[in-house]
XYZ file of C-alpha atoms in Angstrom:
187
model
C -0.196 -0.227 -0.147
C 1.367 3.209 -0.821
C 1.815 5.846 1.862
C 3.571 9.103 2.393
C 6.093 10.301 4.585
C 6.332 13.363 6.541
C 8.939 14.454 3.797
C 6.028 13.948 1.354
C 7.997 11.742 -0.176
C 6.372 7.769 -1.270
C 6.498 4.925 0.886
C 5.334 1.687 0.307
C 4.155 -0.791 3.269
C 3.490 -4.476 2.263
C 3.694 -7.651 3.650
C 7.239 -9.798 3.590
C 7.554 -12.748 1.737
C 10.122 -15.630 2.427
C 11.953 -14.048 -1.175
C 12.550 -11.231 0.933
C 14.533 -12.729 3.386
C 17.792 -11.658 1.705
C 16.935 -8.141 1.269
C 15.788 -8.299 5.738
C 18.997 -9.697 5.901
C 21.327 -6.531 4.412
C 18.742 -4.649 6.137
C 19.970 -5.502 9.861
C 23.457 -5.616 8.922
C 23.516 -2.229 7.652
C 21.767 -0.875 10.925
C 23.895 1.497 13.476
C 24.652 -0.199 16.461
C 22.678 1.935 18.453
C 19.796 0.825 16.686
C 20.169 -2.244 16.637
C 20.651 -1.826 20.294
C 17.588 -0.448 20.575
C 15.821 -2.733 18.588
C 17.429 -6.187 20.246
C 18.681 -4.515 23.577
C 22.062 -5.484 22.170
C 24.432 -5.478 18.880
C 23.318 -8.069 16.487
C 24.989 -7.444 13.168
C 23.020 -10.767 11.826
C 19.973 -12.954 12.443
C 20.269 -16.344 12.044
C 18.538 -18.089 8.949
C 15.845 -19.567 11.035
C 14.811 -16.344 12.812
C 14.748 -14.383 9.260
C 12.716 -17.438 8.003
C 10.224 -16.818 10.728
C 10.831 -13.088 9.870
C 9.435 -13.161 6.362
C 7.508 -16.572 6.927
C 3.835 -14.967 6.810
C 1.557 -16.951 9.472
C -0.894 -15.324 11.634
C 1.084 -15.315 14.842
C 3.765 -13.817 13.254
C 3.272 -10.715 10.802
C 5.664 -8.745 9.611
C 5.255 -5.432 7.739
C 8.282 -4.147 5.199
C 8.614 -0.334 4.246
C 10.356 0.654 1.333
C 11.221 3.827 -0.569
C 12.235 3.074 -4.539
C 12.169 -0.053 -3.846
C 15.114 0.335 -1.196
C 13.537 -0.788 2.653
C 13.686 1.843 4.900
C 11.558 0.004 7.781
C 10.437 -3.371 9.226
C 7.392 -3.766 11.853
C 6.701 -7.498 13.169
C 4.264 -8.306 15.332
C 4.090 -11.673 17.343
C 1.597 -13.446 18.943
C 2.685 -15.455 22.316
C 1.385 -17.302 25.021
C -2.073 -15.233 25.430
C -3.984 -15.448 22.300
C -5.650 -11.958 22.490
C -1.948 -9.853 22.192
C 1.026 -9.679 20.147
C 4.084 -7.524 20.848
C 5.540 -5.553 18.201
C 8.782 -4.431 17.499
C 10.640 -2.026 14.387
C 13.632 -1.098 12.916
C 14.143 2.000 10.870
C 17.079 2.538 8.615
C 19.583 4.866 10.326
C 18.616 7.852 7.290
C 15.057 7.796 7.547
C 14.294 8.350 11.355
C 11.434 10.855 12.127
C 10.126 10.581 8.876
C 7.061 8.929 10.346
C 7.916 5.310 9.354
C 7.312 3.821 12.411
C 4.234 5.413 13.023
C 2.974 4.399 9.363
C 4.090 0.433 9.812
C 2.298 0.381 13.944
C -1.222 1.892 11.994
C -0.988 -0.968 9.508
C -0.229 -3.611 12.210
C -3.221 -2.519 14.689
C -5.161 -2.780 11.450
C -4.200 -6.044 10.974
C -4.432 -7.004 14.613
C -7.925 -5.767 14.777
C -8.732 -7.284 11.626
C -7.728 -10.600 13.429
C -9.155 -9.962 16.846
C -6.643 -9.080 19.032
C -7.281 -7.006 21.903
C -4.075 -5.240 22.493
C -0.505 -4.758 21.154
C 2.799 -4.601 23.607
C 6.105 -3.495 23.221
C 9.117 -3.688 25.626
C 11.763 -0.530 24.868
C 14.656 1.018 26.794
C 14.343 4.455 28.444
C 16.625 5.745 25.514
C 14.277 4.661 22.516
C 12.304 8.213 23.068
C 11.488 8.261 19.366
C 9.367 4.842 19.745
C 8.024 6.067 22.791
C 6.513 9.114 21.149
C 5.294 6.771 18.356
C 3.197 4.693 20.805
C 2.106 8.126 22.733
C 1.145 9.853 19.461
C -0.258 7.150 17.009
C -3.945 7.606 18.543
C -4.326 4.289 19.906
C -5.285 4.078 23.341
C -2.118 3.228 25.642
C -0.671 2.338 28.997
C 2.617 2.488 30.016
C 4.975 0.946 33.157
C 8.349 0.952 34.093
C 10.195 -2.225 35.377
C 13.678 -3.882 36.072
C 15.239 -0.665 33.426
C 12.234 -1.749 30.868
C 9.362 0.466 29.725
C 6.503 -2.027 29.179
C 3.868 -0.503 26.426
C 0.273 -1.930 25.990
C -2.012 -0.187 22.565
C -5.621 -1.270 22.986
C -6.457 -2.126 19.362
C -10.036 -3.011 19.965
C -11.373 0.271 18.613
C -9.563 2.389 15.913
C -11.223 5.478 15.601
C -8.767 7.350 17.285
C -6.207 6.139 15.476
C -7.937 6.879 12.385
C -8.446 10.514 13.231
C -4.767 10.872 14.400
C -3.812 9.054 10.900
C -6.203 12.349 9.161
C -4.373 15.007 11.364
C -1.307 14.204 10.206
C -1.927 13.553 6.754
C -3.975 16.862 6.229
C -0.390 18.002 7.242
C 1.676 16.369 4.384
C 2.339 17.842 1.400
C 3.335 15.079 -1.464
C 6.606 15.590 -3.272
C 4.738 16.754 -6.003
C 3.329 19.491 -4.098
C -0.144 19.271 -4.226
C -1.765 18.794 -0.976
C -3.459 15.243 0.144
C -7.692 14.890 -0.711
C -7.574 12.163 2.077
């Protein structure tokens, strides 16, 4: 699905497929140390092939969305259903040169839609206190949010039972965008 970044540039958000395995592997290999630390709570230069296979495998319990700009992967968002079948944990990574462009917000919106359609009640996330950008995404995406702090980790729960507030926040953000071609969006 075609979307717009804050800059007005186009970005495509689509589900990962098994043939995206090498693309996802290269994406993670190119992230700076800070980005991999915030995503994995440690520095990882590569993911094992089995883990990458699950990332791009496309099951109902593990949904992965990729953000691409002009064919180049610039972001990834995943949700994984765990022991509680009513919730899924989300995680995101954005290419170093695309931070603060709205990539993670768009990925979260799309994951929330998939989760809602699947009948999940909430999306959860664990973030480090230093990950202010992701905390801002969670607070401003328009979903009811609850955050707790325990043992150095922020735990966030986003309610996806109703998406009206998320759609309203999305419309407000889109009203401020001007596509790269210069014509305002019709919404």
